[in-house]
Amino acid sequence: MSKASLVSLAGPLTIVVGALMLVGPISDLVHLVRPPYSETLWEFFHFHTAALSVAVMLPAFTGTWLRYKEATSGLGRLGLILNVAGCGTFCLALSVDLLLDALQLLKHPTGPNYPMAASIVGILIGHVLFGIDALRYKLLPRWNATPLLVGLLPVLLTVPMLFVASDSP
């Protein structure tokens, strides 16, 4: 794929990623309602659409990086690099997990998957850094605060949970 096609597909791919990310909250809503025989189906959709969205995110963020790497300062470039590296790391960790699961070497993970968690944190921090740079240099004239808000909102929602003990009533 050429540079021009990656740059031109970055916007539509980002829209596809957003649409795929909507399946997660919809599946959470279905779990709250608990219709019969839907749990495994929605778990399947939730996991596979999230994995597919991150796989689609990789060319979308690569196209965004190719488009804005000259226009951003060091902070924005670092954010874009964190986005691309986070997506690549997530895809690699997911591939390893699926391969180990297919080979039945890893039946049920016993703890958190640290490479996937670190890659998602890298993506969120990358969004925040690129969003700060986009606000500073007016890179995205119609929606300057969107990357900042996309990256900052999950961070702000999860930070209070770090201070709450899991065994507290």
PDB file of C-alpha atoms in Angstrom:
ATOM      1  CA  MET A   1       0.000   0.000   0.000  1.00  0.00           C
ATOM      2  CA  SER A   2       1.387   3.367  -0.963  1.00  0.00           C
ATOM      3  CA  LYS A   3       1.778   6.406   1.264  1.00  0.00           C
ATOM      4  CA  ALA A   4      -0.928   8.325  -0.572  1.00  0.00           C
ATOM      5  CA  SER A   5      -3.469   5.541  -0.228  1.00  0.00           C
ATOM      6  CA  LEU A   6      -2.708   5.108   3.496  1.00  0.00           C
ATOM      7  CA  VAL A   7      -3.129   8.840   4.052  1.00  0.00           C
ATOM      8  CA  SER A   8      -6.414   8.915   2.116  1.00  0.00           C
ATOM      9  CA  LEU A   9      -7.775   5.814   3.902  1.00  0.00           C
ATOM     10  CA  ALA A  10      -6.884   7.055   7.406  1.00  0.00           C
ATOM     11  CA  GLY A  11     -10.189   8.920   7.850  1.00  0.00           C
ATOM     12  CA  PRO A  12     -12.550   6.173   6.636  1.00  0.00           C
ATOM     13  CA  LEU A  13     -10.601   3.530   8.564  1.00  0.00           C
ATOM     14  CA  THR A  14     -10.897   5.604  11.722  1.00  0.00           C
ATOM     15  CA  ILE A  15     -14.673   5.738  11.197  1.00  0.00           C
ATOM     16  CA  VAL A  16     -14.721   1.937  10.802  1.00  0.00           C
ATOM     17  CA  VAL A  17     -12.728   1.606  14.037  1.00  0.00           C
ATOM     18  CA  GLY A  18     -15.268   3.786  15.848  1.00  0.00           C
ATOM     19  CA  ALA A  19     -18.159   1.706  14.519  1.00  0.00           C
ATOM     20  CA  LEU A  20     -16.450  -1.514  15.605  1.00  0.00           C
ATOM     21  CA  MET A  21     -15.758  -0.051  19.038  1.00  0.00           C
ATOM     22  CA  LEU A  22     -19.504   0.525  19.511  1.00  0.00           C
ATOM     23  CA  VAL A  23     -20.078  -3.231  19.680  1.00  0.00           C
ATOM     24  CA  GLY A  24     -18.351  -3.414  23.074  1.00  0.00           C
ATOM     25  CA  PRO A  25     -20.812  -1.133  24.905  1.00  0.00           C
ATOM     26  CA  ILE A  26     -23.715  -2.774  23.070  1.00  0.00           C
ATOM     27  CA  SER A  27     -22.551  -6.198  24.240  1.00  0.00           C
ATOM     28  CA  ASP A  28     -22.201  -4.846  27.790  1.00  0.00           C
ATOM     29  CA  LEU A  29     -25.802  -3.630  27.570  1.00  0.00           C
ATOM     30  CA  VAL A  30     -26.909  -7.051  26.342  1.00  0.00           C
ATOM     31  CA  HIS A  31     -25.138  -8.633  29.329  1.00  0.00           C
ATOM     32  CA  LEU A  32     -27.123  -6.343  31.655  1.00  0.00           C
ATOM     33  CA  VAL A  33     -30.443  -7.324  30.047  1.00  0.00           C
ATOM     34  CA  ARG A  34     -29.421 -11.017  29.940  1.00  0.00           C
ATOM     35  CA  PRO A  35     -31.611 -12.439  27.183  1.00  0.00           C
ATOM     36  CA  PRO A  36     -31.447 -16.246  26.973  1.00  0.00           C
ATOM     37  CA  TYR A  37     -28.641 -17.856  24.962  1.00  0.00           C
ATOM     38  CA  SER A  38     -26.904 -14.583  24.184  1.00  0.00           C
ATOM     39  CA  GLU A  39     -23.921 -14.586  26.522  1.00  0.00           C
ATOM     40  CA  THR A  40     -21.473 -16.566  24.410  1.00  0.00           C
ATOM     41  CA  LEU A  41     -22.594 -14.882  21.182  1.00  0.00           C
ATOM     42  CA  TRP A  42     -22.027 -11.368  22.526  1.00  0.00           C
ATOM     43  CA  GLU A  43     -18.752 -12.344  24.175  1.00  0.00           C
ATOM     44  CA  PHE A  44     -17.630 -13.588  20.763  1.00  0.00           C
ATOM     45  CA  PHE A  45     -18.699 -10.325  19.088  1.00  0.00           C
ATOM     46  CA  HIS A  46     -17.174  -8.205  21.854  1.00  0.00           C
ATOM     47  CA  PHE A  47     -13.769  -9.893  21.687  1.00  0.00           C
ATOM     48  CA  HIS A  48     -13.497 -10.270  17.921  1.00  0.00           C
ATOM     49  CA  THR A  49     -14.724  -6.795  17.035  1.00  0.00           C
ATOM     50  CA  ALA A  50     -12.342  -5.246  19.563  1.00  0.00           C
ATOM     51  CA  ALA A  51      -9.468  -7.269  18.091  1.00  0.00           C
ATOM     52  CA  LEU A  52     -10.520  -6.391  14.549  1.00  0.00           C
ATOM     53  CA  SER A  53     -10.823  -2.712  15.438  1.00  0.00           C
ATOM     54  CA  VAL A  54      -7.248  -2.640  16.735  1.00  0.00           C
ATOM     55  CA  ALA A  55      -6.080  -4.398  13.559  1.00  0.00           C
ATOM     56  CA  VAL A  56      -7.867  -1.740  11.484  1.00  0.00           C
ATOM     57  CA  MET A  57      -6.436   0.956  13.768  1.00  0.00           C
ATOM     58  CA  LEU A  58      -2.889   0.093  12.704  1.00  0.00           C
ATOM     59  CA  PRO A  59      -3.211   1.317   9.083  1.00  0.00           C
ATOM     60  CA  ALA A  60      -5.447   4.196  10.231  1.00  0.00           C
ATOM     61  CA  PHE A  61      -2.842   5.476  12.706  1.00  0.00           C
ATOM     62  CA  THR A  62      -0.049   4.831  10.224  1.00  0.00           C
ATOM     63  CA  GLY A  63      -1.869   6.995   7.674  1.00  0.00           C
ATOM     64  CA  THR A  64      -2.446   9.689  10.283  1.00  0.00           C
ATOM     65  CA  TRP A  65       1.226   9.586  11.226  1.00  0.00           C
ATOM     66  CA  LEU A  66       2.276   9.879   7.577  1.00  0.00           C
ATOM     67  CA  ARG A  67      -0.094  12.819   7.113  1.00  0.00           C
ATOM     68  CA  TYR A  68       0.867  14.833  10.195  1.00  0.00           C
ATOM     69  CA  LYS A  69       4.472  13.894  10.983  1.00  0.00           C
ATOM     70  CA  GLU A  70       5.895  17.042   9.356  1.00  0.00           C
ATOM     71  CA  ALA A  71       3.232  19.379  10.767  1.00  0.00           C
ATOM     72  CA  THR A  72       3.550  18.305  14.391  1.00  0.00           C
ATOM     73  CA  SER A  73       6.162  19.150  16.956  1.00  0.00           C
ATOM     74  CA  GLY A  74       8.102  16.562  18.934  1.00  0.00           C
ATOM     75  CA  LEU A  75       5.180  16.016  21.317  1.00  0.00           C
ATOM     76  CA  GLY A  76       2.735  15.261  18.511  1.00  0.00           C
ATOM     77  CA  ARG A  77       5.207  12.994  16.735  1.00  0.00           C
ATOM     78  CA  LEU A  78       5.769  11.090  19.965  1.00  0.00           C
ATOM     79  CA  GLY A  79       2.002  10.697  20.351  1.00  0.00           C
ATOM     80  CA  LEU A  80       1.592   9.414  16.797  1.00  0.00           C
ATOM     81  CA  ILE A  81       4.511   7.006  17.230  1.00  0.00           C
ATOM     82  CA  LEU A  82       2.972   5.741  20.488  1.00  0.00           C
ATOM     83  CA  ASN A  83      -0.317   5.180  18.645  1.00  0.00           C
ATOM     84  CA  VAL A  84       1.304   3.148  15.872  1.00  0.00           C
ATOM     85  CA  ALA A  85       3.588   1.244  18.262  1.00  0.00           C
ATOM     86  CA  GLY A  86       0.702   0.513  20.633  1.00  0.00           C
ATOM     87  CA  CYS A  87      -1.440  -0.868  17.824  1.00  0.00           C
ATOM     88  CA  GLY A  88       1.421  -2.974  16.513  1.00  0.00           C
ATOM     89  CA  THR A  89       2.218  -4.324  19.975  1.00  0.00           C
ATOM     90  CA  PHE A  90      -1.439  -5.134  20.607  1.00  0.00           C
ATOM     91  CA  CYS A  91      -1.758  -6.976  17.284  1.00  0.00           C
ATOM     92  CA  LEU A  92       1.434  -8.914  18.005  1.00  0.00           C
ATOM     93  CA  ALA A  93       0.353  -9.849  21.554  1.00  0.00           C
ATOM     94  CA  LEU A  94      -3.086 -10.844  20.306  1.00  0.00           C
ATOM     95  CA  SER A  95      -1.562 -12.990  17.575  1.00  0.00           C
ATOM     96  CA  VAL A  96       0.682 -14.738  20.098  1.00  0.00           C
ATOM     97  CA  ASP A  97      -2.287 -15.331  22.421  1.00  0.00           C
ATOM     98  CA  LEU A  98      -4.408 -16.746  19.605  1.00  0.00           C
ATOM     99  CA  LEU A  99      -1.547 -18.937  18.411  1.00  0.00           C
ATOM    100  CA  LEU A 100      -0.913 -20.302  21.904  1.00  0.00           C
ATOM    101  CA  ASP A 101      -4.631 -20.861  22.340  1.00  0.00           C
ATOM    102  CA  ALA A 102      -4.861 -22.642  18.996  1.00  0.00           C
ATOM    103  CA  LEU A 103      -1.926 -24.856  19.910  1.00  0.00           C
ATOM    104  CA  GLN A 104      -3.607 -25.411  23.299  1.00  0.00           C
ATOM    105  CA  LEU A 105      -0.514 -24.303  25.171  1.00  0.00           C
ATOM    106  CA  LEU A 106      -2.447 -21.630  27.006  1.00  0.00           C
ATOM    107  CA  LYS A 107      -5.889 -22.837  28.010  1.00  0.00           C
ATOM    108  CA  HIS A 108      -7.057 -20.056  30.294  1.00  0.00           C
ATOM    109  CA  PRO A 109      -4.947 -17.031  31.105  1.00  0.00           C
ATOM    110  CA  THR A 110      -4.427 -16.792  34.833  1.00  0.00           C
ATOM    111  CA  GLY A 111      -3.704 -13.101  35.023  1.00  0.00           C
ATOM    112  CA  PRO A 112      -3.772  -9.879  33.072  1.00  0.00           C
ATOM    113  CA  ASN A 113      -2.083  -9.691  29.713  1.00  0.00           C
ATOM    114  CA  TYR A 114       0.530  -7.018  30.383  1.00  0.00           C
ATOM    115  CA  PRO A 115       1.666  -6.456  26.763  1.00  0.00           C
ATOM    116  CA  MET A 116      -1.922  -5.804  25.658  1.00  0.00           C
ATOM    117  CA  ALA A 117      -2.551  -3.520  28.626  1.00  0.00           C
ATOM    118  CA  ALA A 118       0.680  -1.586  27.990  1.00  0.00           C
ATOM    119  CA  SER A 119      -0.187  -1.193  24.313  1.00  0.00           C
ATOM    120  CA  ILE A 120      -3.641   0.190  25.124  1.00  0.00           C
ATOM    121  CA  VAL A 121      -2.106   2.621  27.615  1.00  0.00           C
ATOM    122  CA  GLY A 122       0.395   3.614  24.901  1.00  0.00           C
ATOM    123  CA  ILE A 123      -2.468   4.267  22.467  1.00  0.00           C
ATOM    124  CA  LEU A 124      -4.322   6.398  25.031  1.00  0.00           C
ATOM    125  CA  ILE A 125      -1.223   8.405  25.972  1.00  0.00           C
ATOM    126  CA  GLY A 126      -0.471   8.817  22.262  1.00  0.00           C
ATOM    127  CA  HIS A 127      -3.945  10.248  21.722  1.00  0.00           C
ATOM    128  CA  VAL A 128      -3.450  12.695  24.571  1.00  0.00           C
ATOM    129  CA  LEU A 129      -0.046  13.865  23.284  1.00  0.00           C
ATOM    130  CA  PHE A 130      -1.262  14.213  19.694  1.00  0.00           C
ATOM    131  CA  GLY A 131      -4.391  15.997  20.939  1.00  0.00           C
ATOM    132  CA  ILE A 132      -2.324  18.527  22.890  1.00  0.00           C
ATOM    133  CA  ASP A 133      -0.221  19.161  19.801  1.00  0.00           C
ATOM    134  CA  ALA A 134      -3.314  19.397  17.585  1.00  0.00           C
ATOM    135  CA  LEU A 135      -4.783  22.016  19.905  1.00  0.00           C
ATOM    136  CA  ARG A 136      -1.532  23.957  20.060  1.00  0.00           C
ATOM    137  CA  TYR A 137      -0.823  24.072  16.317  1.00  0.00           C
ATOM    138  CA  LYS A 138      -4.418  23.841  14.981  1.00  0.00           C
ATOM    139  CA  LEU A 139      -3.679  20.675  12.982  1.00  0.00           C
ATOM    140  CA  LEU A 140      -7.300  19.566  12.843  1.00  0.00           C
ATOM    141  CA  PRO A 141      -9.237  22.785  12.260  1.00  0.00           C
ATOM    142  CA  ARG A 142     -12.766  21.423  12.730  1.00  0.00           C
ATOM    143  CA  TRP A 143     -12.228  18.992  15.615  1.00  0.00           C
ATOM    144  CA  ASN A 144      -9.069  19.962  17.434  1.00  0.00           C
ATOM    145  CA  ALA A 145      -9.977  18.582  20.857  1.00  0.00           C
ATOM    146  CA  THR A 146     -11.211  15.167  19.682  1.00  0.00           C
ATOM    147  CA  PRO A 147      -7.902  13.222  19.920  1.00  0.00           C
ATOM    148  CA  LEU A 148      -7.236  14.778  23.314  1.00  0.00           C
ATOM    149  CA  LEU A 149     -10.690  13.860  24.585  1.00  0.00           C
ATOM    150  CA  VAL A 150     -10.573  10.354  23.112  1.00  0.00           C
ATOM    151  CA  GLY A 151      -7.323   9.630  24.899  1.00  0.00           C
ATOM    152  CA  LEU A 152      -8.032  11.543  28.090  1.00  0.00           C
ATOM    153  CA  LEU A 153     -11.521  10.223  28.848  1.00  0.00           C
ATOM    154  CA  PRO A 154     -10.537   6.566  29.499  1.00  0.00           C
ATOM    155  CA  VAL A 155      -7.541   7.712  31.528  1.00  0.00           C
ATOM    156  CA  LEU A 156      -9.755   9.935  33.675  1.00  0.00           C
ATOM    157  CA  LEU A 157     -12.288   7.138  34.108  1.00  0.00           C
ATOM    158  CA  THR A 158      -9.729   4.532  35.155  1.00  0.00           C
ATOM    159  CA  VAL A 159      -7.458   6.586  37.415  1.00  0.00           C
ATOM    160  CA  PRO A 160     -10.038   6.830  40.254  1.00  0.00           C
ATOM    161  CA  MET A 161     -10.418   3.044  40.141  1.00  0.00           C
ATOM    162  CA  LEU A 162      -6.733   2.680  40.996  1.00  0.00           C
ATOM    163  CA  PHE A 163      -7.347   4.316  44.367  1.00  0.00           C
ATOM    164  CA  VAL A 164     -10.305   2.115  45.258  1.00  0.00           C
ATOM    165  CA  ALA A 165      -9.340  -1.215  46.808  1.00  0.00           C
ATOM    166  CA  SER A 166     -10.887  -4.203  45.085  1.00  0.00           C
ATOM    167  CA  ASP A 167     -11.908  -5.737  48.419  1.00  0.00           C
ATOM    168  CA  SER A 168     -13.644  -2.637  49.753  1.00  0.00           C
ATOM    169  CA  PRO A 169     -17.451  -2.832  50.225  1.00  0.00           C
TER     170      PRO A 169
END
